[in-house]
mmCIF file of C-alpha atoms in Angstrom:
data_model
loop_
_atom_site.group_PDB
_atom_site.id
_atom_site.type_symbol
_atom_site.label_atom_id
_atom_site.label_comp_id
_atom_site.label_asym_id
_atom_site.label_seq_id
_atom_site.Cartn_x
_atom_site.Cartn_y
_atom_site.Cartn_z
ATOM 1 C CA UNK A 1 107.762 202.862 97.438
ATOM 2 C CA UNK A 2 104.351 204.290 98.345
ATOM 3 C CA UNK A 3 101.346 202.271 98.936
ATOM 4 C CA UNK A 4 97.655 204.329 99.019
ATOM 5 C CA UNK A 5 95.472 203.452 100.855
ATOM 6 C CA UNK A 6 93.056 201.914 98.718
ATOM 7 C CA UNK A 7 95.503 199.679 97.391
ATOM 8 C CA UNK A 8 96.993 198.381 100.942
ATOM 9 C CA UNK A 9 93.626 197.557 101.871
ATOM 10 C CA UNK A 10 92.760 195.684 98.457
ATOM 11 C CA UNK A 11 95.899 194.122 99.005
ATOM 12 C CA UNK A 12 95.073 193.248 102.907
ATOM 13 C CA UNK A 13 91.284 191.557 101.460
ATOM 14 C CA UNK A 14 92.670 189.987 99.150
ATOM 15 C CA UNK A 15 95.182 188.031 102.078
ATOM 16 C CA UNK A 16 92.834 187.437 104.541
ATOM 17 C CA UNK A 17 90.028 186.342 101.892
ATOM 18 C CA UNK A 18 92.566 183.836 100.191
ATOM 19 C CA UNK A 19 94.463 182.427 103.786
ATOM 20 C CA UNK A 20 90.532 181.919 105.054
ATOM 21 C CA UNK A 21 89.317 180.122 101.922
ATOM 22 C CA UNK A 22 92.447 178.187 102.346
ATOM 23 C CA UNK A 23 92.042 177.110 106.051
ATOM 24 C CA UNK A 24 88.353 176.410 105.288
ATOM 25 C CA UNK A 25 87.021 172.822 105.425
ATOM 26 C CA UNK A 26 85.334 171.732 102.241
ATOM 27 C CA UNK A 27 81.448 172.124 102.855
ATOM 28 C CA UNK A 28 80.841 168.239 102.431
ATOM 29 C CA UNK A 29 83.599 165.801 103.444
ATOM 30 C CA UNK A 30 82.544 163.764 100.597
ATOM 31 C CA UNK A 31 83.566 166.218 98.131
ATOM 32 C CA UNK A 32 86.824 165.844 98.160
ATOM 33 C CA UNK A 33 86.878 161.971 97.168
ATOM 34 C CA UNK A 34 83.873 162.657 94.710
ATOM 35 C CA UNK A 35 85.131 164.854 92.806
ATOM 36 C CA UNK A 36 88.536 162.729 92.085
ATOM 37 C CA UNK A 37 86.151 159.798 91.324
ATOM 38 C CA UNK A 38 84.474 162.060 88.775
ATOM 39 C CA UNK A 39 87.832 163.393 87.136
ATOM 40 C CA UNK A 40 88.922 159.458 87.206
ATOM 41 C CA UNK A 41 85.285 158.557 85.377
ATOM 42 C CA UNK A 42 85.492 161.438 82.934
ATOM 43 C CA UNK A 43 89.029 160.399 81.697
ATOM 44 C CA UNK A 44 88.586 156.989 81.459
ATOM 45 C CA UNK A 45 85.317 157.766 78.785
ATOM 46 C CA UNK A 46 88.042 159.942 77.025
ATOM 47 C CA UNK A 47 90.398 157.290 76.558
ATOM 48 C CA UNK A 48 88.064 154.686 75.970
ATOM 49 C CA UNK A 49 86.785 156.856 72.903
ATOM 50 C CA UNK A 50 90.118 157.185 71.828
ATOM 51 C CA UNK A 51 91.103 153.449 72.133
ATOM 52 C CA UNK A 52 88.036 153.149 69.472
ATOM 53 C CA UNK A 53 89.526 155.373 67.199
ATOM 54 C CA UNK A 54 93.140 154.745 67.460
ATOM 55 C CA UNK A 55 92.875 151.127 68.351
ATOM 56 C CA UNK A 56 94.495 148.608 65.627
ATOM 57 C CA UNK A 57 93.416 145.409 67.771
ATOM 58 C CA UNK A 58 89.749 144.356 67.736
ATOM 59 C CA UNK A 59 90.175 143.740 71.633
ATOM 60 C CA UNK A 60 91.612 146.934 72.623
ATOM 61 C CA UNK A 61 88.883 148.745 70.492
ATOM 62 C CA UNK A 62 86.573 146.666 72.392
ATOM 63 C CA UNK A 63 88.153 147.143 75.561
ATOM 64 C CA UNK A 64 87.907 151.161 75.114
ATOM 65 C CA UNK A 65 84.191 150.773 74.370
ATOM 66 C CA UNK A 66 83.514 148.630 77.266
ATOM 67 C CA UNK A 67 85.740 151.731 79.306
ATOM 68 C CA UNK A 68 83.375 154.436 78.005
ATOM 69 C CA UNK A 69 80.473 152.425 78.441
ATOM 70 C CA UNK A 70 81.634 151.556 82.321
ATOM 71 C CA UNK A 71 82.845 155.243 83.136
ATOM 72 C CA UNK A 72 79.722 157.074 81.465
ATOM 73 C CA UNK A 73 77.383 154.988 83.696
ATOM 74 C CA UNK A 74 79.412 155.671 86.748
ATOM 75 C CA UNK A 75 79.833 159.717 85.723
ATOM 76 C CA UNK A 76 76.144 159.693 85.749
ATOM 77 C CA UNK A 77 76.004 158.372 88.959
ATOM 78 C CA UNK A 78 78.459 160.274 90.464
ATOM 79 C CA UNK A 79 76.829 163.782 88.796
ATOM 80 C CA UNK A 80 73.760 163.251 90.159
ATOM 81 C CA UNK A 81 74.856 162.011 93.851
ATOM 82 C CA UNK A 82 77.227 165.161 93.476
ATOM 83 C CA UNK A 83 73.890 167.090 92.590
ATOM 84 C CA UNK A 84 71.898 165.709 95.376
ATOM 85 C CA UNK A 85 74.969 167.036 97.889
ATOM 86 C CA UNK A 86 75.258 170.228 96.228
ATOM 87 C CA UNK A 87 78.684 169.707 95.243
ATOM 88 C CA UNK A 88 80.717 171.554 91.937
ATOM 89 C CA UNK A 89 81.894 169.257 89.881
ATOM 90 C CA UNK A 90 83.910 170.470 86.644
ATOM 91 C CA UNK A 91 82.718 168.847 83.682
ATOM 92 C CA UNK A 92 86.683 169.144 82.549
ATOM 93 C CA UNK A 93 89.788 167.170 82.478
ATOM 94 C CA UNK A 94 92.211 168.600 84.784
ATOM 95 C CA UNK A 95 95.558 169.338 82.714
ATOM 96 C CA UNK A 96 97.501 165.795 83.960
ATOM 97 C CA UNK A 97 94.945 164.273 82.389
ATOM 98 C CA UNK A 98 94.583 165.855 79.337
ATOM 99 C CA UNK A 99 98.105 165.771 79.039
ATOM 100 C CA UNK A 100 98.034 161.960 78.951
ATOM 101 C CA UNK A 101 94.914 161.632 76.270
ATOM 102 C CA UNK A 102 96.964 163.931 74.348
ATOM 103 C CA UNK A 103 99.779 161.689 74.708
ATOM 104 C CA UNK A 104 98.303 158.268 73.428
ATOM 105 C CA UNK A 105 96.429 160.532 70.997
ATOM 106 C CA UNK A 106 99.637 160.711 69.262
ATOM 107 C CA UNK A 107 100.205 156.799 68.547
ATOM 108 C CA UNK A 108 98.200 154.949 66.164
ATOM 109 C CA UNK A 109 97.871 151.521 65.600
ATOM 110 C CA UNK A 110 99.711 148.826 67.305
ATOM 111 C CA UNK A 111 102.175 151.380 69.354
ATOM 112 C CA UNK A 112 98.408 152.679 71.076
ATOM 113 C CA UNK A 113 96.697 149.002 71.421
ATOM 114 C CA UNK A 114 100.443 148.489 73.751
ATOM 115 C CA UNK A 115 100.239 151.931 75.232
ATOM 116 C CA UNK A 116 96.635 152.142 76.027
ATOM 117 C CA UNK A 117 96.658 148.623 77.396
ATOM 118 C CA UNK A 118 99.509 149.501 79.739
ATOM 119 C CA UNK A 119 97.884 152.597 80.333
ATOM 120 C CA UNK A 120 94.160 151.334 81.593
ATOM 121 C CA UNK A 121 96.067 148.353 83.602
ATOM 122 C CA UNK A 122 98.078 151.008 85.537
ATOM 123 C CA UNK A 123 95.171 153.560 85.931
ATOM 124 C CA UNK A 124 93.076 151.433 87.490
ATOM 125 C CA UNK A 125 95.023 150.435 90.085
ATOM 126 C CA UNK A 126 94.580 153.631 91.229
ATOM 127 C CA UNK A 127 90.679 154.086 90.351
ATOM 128 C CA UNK A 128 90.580 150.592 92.059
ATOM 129 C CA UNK A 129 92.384 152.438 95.522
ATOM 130 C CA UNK A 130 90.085 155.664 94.896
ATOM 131 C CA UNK A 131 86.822 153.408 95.160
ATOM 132 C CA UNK A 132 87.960 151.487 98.113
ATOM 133 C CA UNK A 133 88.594 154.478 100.100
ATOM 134 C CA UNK A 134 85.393 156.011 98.717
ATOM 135 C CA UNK A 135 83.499 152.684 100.220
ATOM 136 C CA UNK A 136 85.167 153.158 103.135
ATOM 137 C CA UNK A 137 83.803 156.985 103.516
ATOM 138 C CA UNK A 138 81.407 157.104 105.583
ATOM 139 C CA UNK A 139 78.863 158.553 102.778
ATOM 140 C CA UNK A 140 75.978 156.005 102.568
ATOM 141 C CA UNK A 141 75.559 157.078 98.900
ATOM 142 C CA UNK A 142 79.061 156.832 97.735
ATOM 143 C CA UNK A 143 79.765 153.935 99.294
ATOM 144 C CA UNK A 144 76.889 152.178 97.794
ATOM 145 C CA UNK A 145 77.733 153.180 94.314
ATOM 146 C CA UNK A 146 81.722 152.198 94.868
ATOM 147 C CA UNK A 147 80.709 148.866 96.313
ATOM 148 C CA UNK A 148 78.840 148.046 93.174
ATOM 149 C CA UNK A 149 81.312 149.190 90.959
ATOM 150 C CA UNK A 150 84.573 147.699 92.728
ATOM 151 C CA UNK A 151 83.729 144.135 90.596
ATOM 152 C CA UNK A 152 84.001 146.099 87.696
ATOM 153 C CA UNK A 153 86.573 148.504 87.926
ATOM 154 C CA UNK A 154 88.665 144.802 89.113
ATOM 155 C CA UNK A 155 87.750 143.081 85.766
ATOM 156 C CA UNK A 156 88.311 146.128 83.940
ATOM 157 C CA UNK A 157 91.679 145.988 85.043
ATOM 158 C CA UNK A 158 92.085 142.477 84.420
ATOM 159 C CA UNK A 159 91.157 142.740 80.876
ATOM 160 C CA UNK A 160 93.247 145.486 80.266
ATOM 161 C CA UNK A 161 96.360 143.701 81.925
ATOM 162 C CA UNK A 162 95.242 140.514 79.530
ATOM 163 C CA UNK A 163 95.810 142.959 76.438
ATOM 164 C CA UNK A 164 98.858 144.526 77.398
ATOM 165 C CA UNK A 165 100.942 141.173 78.026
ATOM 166 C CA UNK A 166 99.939 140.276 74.441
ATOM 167 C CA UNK A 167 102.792 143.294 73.881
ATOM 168 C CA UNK A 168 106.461 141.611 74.081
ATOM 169 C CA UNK A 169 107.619 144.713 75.699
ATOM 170 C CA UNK A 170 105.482 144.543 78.443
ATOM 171 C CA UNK A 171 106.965 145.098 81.918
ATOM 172 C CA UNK A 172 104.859 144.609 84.651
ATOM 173 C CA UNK A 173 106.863 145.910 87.616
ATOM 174 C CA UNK A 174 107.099 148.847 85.746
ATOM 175 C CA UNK A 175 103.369 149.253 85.662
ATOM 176 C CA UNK A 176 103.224 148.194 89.028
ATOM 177 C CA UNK A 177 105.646 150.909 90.218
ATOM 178 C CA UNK A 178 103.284 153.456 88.644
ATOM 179 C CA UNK A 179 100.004 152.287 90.625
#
């Protein structure tokens, strides 16, 4: 098989370029843990919209506002301290997460309060670990936001954990397993 030229040296930018963005260190170190606390903020205001709608208990509907309420607050934040560094952020859910709103989107009723319960109490054990090591960053800003929301993000969890042992087919090692 013949190569032209043109091609073979498309072909050898096209290496390089990709192996060099690749090896390249992100421009802020802060960027990497900001934008996972932004994709962590942005789906937890998706599911707490959805808890409103799909929610058959008063306190999980609750619950789901109080989420979107928490996560919108700390999006802004987190959009304009990502502004302030310069920093992309996608305004998007990655496809993991939209995979699981699409997912609870699909029960209704009692099977979501159990499910989205579960769901939040699991999640934010690992929002809870994202914040901690995002106080522990070294960025002045971040850490000052994630300091001031650790409280929260700890009730939040609590709540949610009240809510889903209400279900009788709650497990918590299981949940526990997925933190």
């Amino acid at each position: 098989m013949r190569i032209s030229g043109s091609i073979l040296i498309a072909m050898v930018l096209l290496a390089t370029t990709g192996s060099a963005m690749a090896d390249a260190p992100a421009a802020n170190p802060s960027e990497p843990l900001l934008v996972k606390a932004m994709q962590a903020s942005m789906v937890q205001v998706e599911l707490g919209r959805l808890a409103q709608k799909n929610a058959q208990s008063t306190g999980v509907n609750a619950l789901g506002a109080r989420m979107e309420r928490d996560h919108a607050r700390i999006g802004k934040i987190l959009t304009a301290i990502s502004r302030d560094k310069g920093i992309a952020v996608s305004a998007s859910l990655d496809s993991s997460q939209r995979a699981l709103v699409e997912s609870l989107d699909a029960k209704k009723g009692a099977e979501f309060d159990a499910a989205y319960a579960e769901q939040m109490v699991s999640e934010h054990g690992k929002v809870i670990a994202l914040f901690t090591a995002v106080a522990d960053s070294g960025d002045a800003d971040l850490a000052r936001l994630a300091k001031r929301v650790l409280p929260m993000l700890v009730e939040d969890q609590r709540l949610a954990g009240s809510y889903a042992k209400l279900n009788p087919n709650y497990d918590m090692q299981a949940v526990a397993r997925r933190e």
